[in-house]
CSV table of C-alpha atoms in Angstrom, one decimal:
chain,number,residue,atom,x,y,z
F,547,ASP,CA,-13.5,-5.2,-22.2
F,548,THR,CA,-11.5,-7.0,-19.5
F,549,ILE,CA,-13.1,-9.1,-16.8
F,550,LEU,CA,-11.1,-10.2,-13.8
F,551,ASN,CA,-12.4,-13.3,-12.1
F,552,LEU,CA,-10.5,-13.4,-8.8
F,553,GLY,CA,-12.9,-15.8,-7.1
F,554,SER,CA,-15.2,-15.3,-4.1
F,555,GLY,CA,-12.3,-15.6,-1.6
F,556,ALA,CA,-10.2,-12.8,-3.1
F,557,SER,CA,-8.9,-10.3,-0.5
F,558,GLU,CA,-9.5,-6.5,-0.8
F,559,ASP,CA,-5.7,-6.1,-1.3
F,560,LEU,CA,-5.6,-8.6,-4.2
F,561,ALA,CA,-8.6,-6.9,-5.8
F,562,ARG,CA,-7.1,-3.5,-5.5
F,563,SER,CA,-3.7,-4.7,-6.8
F,564,LYS,CA,-5.3,-6.2,-9.9
F,565,ARG,CA,-7.4,-3.1,-10.5
F,566,TYR,CA,-4.3,-0.9,-10.5
F,567,GLU,CA,-2.4,-3.4,-12.5
F,568,PHE,CA,-5.1,-3.2,-15.2
F,569,LEU,CA,-5.5,0.6,-15.0
F,570,LEU,CA,-1.8,1.3,-15.1
F,571,GLY,CA,-1.5,-1.0,-18.1
F,572,VAL,CA,-4.1,1.0,-19.9
F,573,GLN,CA,-2.4,4.3,-18.8
F,574,GLN,CA,0.9,3.1,-20.2
F,575,LYS,CA,-0.7,1.8,-23.4
F,576,TYR,CA,-2.5,5.1,-24.3
F,577,GLY,CA,-0.2,7.6,-22.5
F,578,GLY,CA,-3.1,9.1,-20.4
F,579,ALA,CA,-3.5,10.2,-16.8
F,580,LEU,CA,-4.9,7.9,-14.1
F,581,VAL,CA,-7.1,10.0,-11.8
F,582,THR,CA,-9.0,8.7,-8.8
F,583,ALA,CA,-11.7,10.4,-6.6
F,584,HIS,CA,-10.1,9.5,-3.3
F,585,HIS,CA,-11.0,12.1,-0.6
F,586,ALA,CA,-9.8,13.1,2.9
F,587,ASP,CA,-12.0,10.5,4.6
F,588,ASP,CA,-10.4,7.8,2.4
F,589,LEU,CA,-7.0,9.0,3.6
F,590,ALA,CA,-8.0,8.7,7.3
F,591,GLU,CA,-9.6,5.3,6.8
F,592,THR,CA,-6.6,3.9,5.1
F,593,VAL,CA,-4.2,5.2,7.8
F,594,PHE,CA,-6.3,3.6,10.5
F,595,MET,CA,-6.6,0.3,8.5
F,596,ASN,CA,-2.8,0.2,8.0
F,597,ILE,CA,-2.1,0.8,11.7
F,598,LYS,CA,-4.5,-2.0,12.6
F,599,ARG,CA,-2.8,-4.3,10.2
F,600,GLY,CA,0.6,-3.5,11.7
F,601,THR,CA,2.3,-1.9,8.7
F,602,GLY,CA,4.5,0.4,10.8
F,603,TRP,CA,5.3,4.0,10.0
F,604,ARG,CA,5.0,3.4,6.2
F,605,GLY,CA,1.3,2.8,6.8
F,606,LEU,CA,1.0,6.6,7.0
F,607,CYS,CA,2.3,7.2,3.5
F,608,VAL,CA,-1.1,6.3,2.0
F,609,LEU,CA,-2.5,7.0,-1.5
F,610,SER,CA,0.8,8.2,-2.8
F,611,ARG,CA,1.6,6.4,-6.0
F,612,ASN,CA,3.6,8.7,-8.2
F,613,ASN,CA,1.7,7.7,-11.3
F,614,VAL,CA,-1.8,8.4,-10.0
F,615,ASP,CA,-3.4,11.8,-9.5
F,616,ARG,CA,-5.7,12.4,-6.6
F,617,PRO,CA,-7.0,16.0,-6.9
F,618,LEU,CA,-9.8,15.6,-4.3
F,619,LEU,CA,-7.7,14.3,-1.5
F,620,LYS,CA,-8.1,17.4,0.7
F,621,LEU,CA,-11.8,17.4,0.4
F,622,ALA,CA,-14.2,15.7,2.9
F,623,LYS,CA,-16.6,13.1,1.6
F,624,SER,CA,-19.5,15.2,2.8
F,625,GLN,CA,-18.3,18.1,0.6
F,626,LEU,CA,-18.3,15.8,-2.5
F,627,TYR,CA,-21.8,14.5,-1.7
F,628,ASP,CA,-23.1,18.1,-1.2
F,629,TYR,CA,-21.6,19.2,-4.5
F,630,ALA,CA,-23.1,16.2,-6.4
F,631,LEU,CA,-26.6,16.9,-4.9
F,632,LYS,CA,-26.4,20.7,-5.5
F,633,ASN,CA,-25.4,20.2,-9.2
F,634,HIS,CA,-27.7,17.2,-9.8
F,635,LEU,CA,-24.8,14.8,-10.6
F,636,GLU,CA,-25.5,11.1,-10.6
F,637,TYR,CA,-23.1,8.9,-8.8
F,638,VAL,CA,-22.8,5.2,-8.1
F,639,GLU,CA,-21.8,3.7,-4.8
F,640,ASP,CA,-20.5,0.2,-4.5
F,641,LYS,CA,-23.1,-2.0,-2.8
F,642,THR,CA,-20.3,-3.6,-0.7
F,643,ASN,CA,-19.4,-0.3,0.9
F,644,ARG,CA,-21.7,-1.1,3.8
F,645,ASP,CA,-20.7,-4.8,4.2
F,646,LEU,CA,-19.0,-5.0,7.6
F,647,LYS,CA,-17.1,-8.2,6.7
F,648,TYR,CA,-14.6,-5.9,5.1
F,649,LEU,CA,-12.1,-4.2,7.5
F,650,ARG,CA,-12.3,-0.8,5.7
F,651,ASN,CA,-16.1,-0.7,6.1
F,652,CYS,CA,-15.8,-1.5,9.9
F,653,ILE,CA,-13.3,1.4,10.3
F,654,ARG,CA,-15.5,3.7,8.2
F,655,SER,CA,-18.4,2.9,10.5
F,656,GLU,CA,-16.3,3.6,13.6
F,657,LEU,CA,-15.1,6.9,12.2
F,658,ASN,CA,-18.5,8.0,10.9
F,659,GLY,CA,-19.2,11.6,12.2
F,660,LYS,CA,-15.9,11.8,14.1
F,661,LEU,CA,-13.7,13.4,11.5
F,662,ASP,CA,-13.7,17.2,11.6
F,663,ASP,CA,-11.7,19.5,9.3
F,664,LYS,CA,-8.9,20.0,11.8
F,665,THR,CA,-8.4,16.2,12.2
F,666,ARG,CA,-8.4,15.7,8.4
F,667,ASP,CA,-5.7,18.5,8.1
F,668,LYS,CA,-3.6,16.7,10.7
F,669,PHE,CA,-3.8,13.5,8.7
F,670,TRP,CA,-2.8,15.3,5.5
F,671,ASN,CA,0.2,17.1,7.1
F,672,LEU,CA,1.4,13.9,8.8
F,673,ARG,CA,1.1,12.0,5.5
F,674,GLN,CA,3.2,14.6,3.7
F,675,LYS,CA,6.0,14.4,6.2
F,676,GLN,CA,6.0,10.6,6.1
F,677,ILE,CA,6.1,10.6,2.3
F,678,GLU,CA,9.2,12.8,2.3
F,679,LEU,CA,10.8,10.5,5.0
F,680,ARG,CA,10.0,7.5,2.8
F,681,ARG,CA,11.6,9.1,-0.2
F,682,MET,CA,14.9,9.6,1.7
F,683,ILE,CA,14.9,6.1,3.1
F,684,ASP,CA,14.1,4.5,-0.2
F,685,GLU,CA,17.0,6.4,-1.9
F,686,GLU,CA,19.3,5.1,0.7
F,687,ALA,CA,17.9,1.6,0.3
F,688,ASP,CA,18.5,1.8,-3.5
F,689,SER,CA,22.1,2.7,-2.8
F,690,ILE,CA,22.6,-0.2,-0.4
F,691,LEU,CA,20.9,-2.8,-2.8
F,692,LYS,CA,23.2,-1.9,-5.7
F,693,SER,CA,26.0,-3.8,-3.9
F,694,SER,CA,24.3,-6.3,-1.7
F,695,LYS,CA,21.0,-7.3,-3.2
F,696,TYR,CA,19.7,-10.6,-1.8
F,697,SER,CA,22.9,-11.5,0.0
F,698,ARG,CA,22.0,-13.6,3.0
F,699,TYR,CA,25.2,-12.5,4.7
F,700,PHE,CA,24.4,-8.9,4.3
F,701,PHE,CA,20.8,-9.1,5.6
F,702,THR,CA,22.0,-11.2,8.6
F,703,HIS,CA,24.7,-8.7,9.7
F,704,ILE,CA,22.9,-5.4,9.6
F,705,PRO,CA,20.5,-4.1,12.3
F,706,ALA,CA,17.1,-5.7,12.1
F,707,GLY,CA,15.3,-2.3,11.6
F,708,VAL,CA,17.5,-1.5,8.6
F,709,ALA,CA,17.2,-5.0,7.2
F,710,THR,CA,13.4,-4.7,7.4
F,711,GLU,CA,13.3,-1.4,5.5
F,712,VAL,CA,15.8,-2.6,2.8
F,713,LEU,CA,14.1,-5.9,2.3
F,714,GLY,CA,10.6,-4.3,2.1
F,715,HIS,CA,11.9,-1.8,-0.5
F,716,ALA,CA,13.5,-4.5,-2.5
F,717,LEU,CA,10.3,-6.6,-2.7
F,718,LEU,CA,8.2,-3.5,-3.5
F,719,THR,CA,10.6,-2.5,-6.3
F,720,GLU,CA,10.9,-6.0,-7.8
F,721,LEU,CA,7.4,-7.4,-7.2
F,722,GLY,CA,5.2,-4.4,-6.6
F,723,VAL,CA,4.2,-5.7,-3.1
F,724,ARG,CA,5.5,-4.7,0.3
F,725,PRO,CA,4.6,-7.2,3.0
F,726,VAL,CA,3.5,-6.0,6.4
F,727,GLU,CA,6.1,-5.7,9.2
F,728,ALA,CA,5.3,-9.1,10.8
F,729,GLN,CA,5.8,-10.8,7.4
F,730,LEU,CA,9.1,-9.0,6.8
F,731,GLU,CA,10.3,-10.1,10.2
F,732,ARG,CA,9.5,-13.7,9.4
F,733,ALA,CA,11.3,-13.4,6.1
F,734,LEU,CA,14.4,-12.1,7.8
F,735,ILE,CA,14.4,-15.1,10.2
F,736,ALA,CA,14.2,-17.3,7.1
F,737,ILE,CA,17.1,-15.5,5.5
F,738,LYS,CA,19.2,-16.4,8.6
F,739,ALA,CA,18.0,-19.9,9.1
F,740,ALA,CA,16.5,-21.5,6.0
F,741,LYS,CA,18.2,-24.5,4.5
F,742,PRO,CA,19.7,-24.1,1.0
F,743,GLY,CA,17.3,-25.4,-1.6
F,744,SER,CA,14.2,-24.6,0.6
F,745,GLU,CA,11.4,-22.3,-0.3
F,746,ILE,CA,9.1,-20.2,2.0
F,747,HIS,CA,6.0,-18.2,1.4
F,748,VAL,CA,6.2,-14.7,2.9
F,749,GLY,CA,2.6,-13.8,2.3
F,750,ASP,CA,0.7,-11.7,-0.3
F,751,GLY,CA,1.7,-14.3,-2.9
F,752,ILE,CA,5.5,-13.8,-2.4
F,753,PHE,CA,7.9,-16.7,-2.1
F,754,MET,CA,11.6,-16.8,-1.3
F,755,ARG,CA,14.1,-19.5,-2.5
F,756,PHE,CA,17.5,-20.0,-0.9
F,757,THR,CA,21.0,-21.0,-1.8
F,758,PRO,CA,23.9,-21.1,0.7
F,759,ARG,CA,24.8,-17.5,0.1
F,760,PHE,CA,21.8,-15.8,-1.6
F,761,PHE,CA,18.0,-15.8,-1.9
F,762,SER,CA,15.7,-15.0,-4.8
F,763,VAL,CA,12.1,-13.8,-4.7
F,764,GLY,CA,9.0,-14.2,-6.9
F,765,MET,CA,5.2,-14.3,-7.0
F,766,LEU,CA,3.0,-17.4,-6.9
């Protein structure tokens, strides 16, 4: 058994990241499938949460890891409850799900009873379109990074919107974390202005170190 002690101050994002890190490690070790029970209400909650945090359009591409299966994503939470009750299935609900100190639970409380099937379908269709858009942008970012990865000159001389997308993709690919838009914007300012030999913390445990011409990234 593996026990992760992240401390009482650990964020929801850190806890989720560590859970997936463990589960994906087990998946790779045994060659199995990783399947979650995320449903349509989870999708809507996550979109709202990402918008509130300021993640930009990518905040709509939720619950879309390629190596995770989510077969229940088009079903409403109420449908799953009804099925469990009808078939006398026991289920466990995390006791923290009603704790309003967590952003997701606040959003869940606000959305309670307001999501109908039509609205859930709109979220699903919008998500599908954004996932395809993300795929095309990431392919272009991969092509760009092959020749200009972590060049301060390159990131300084391309449009800010393009630089944000390319930097976010680079960090996600290398470190498994994509900072929110505000953090990426601060990182771009540092790429332009940071003194050689300096180090800055971007957020989410990411740091950047600078030489006169390049920068490197890592996790604390």
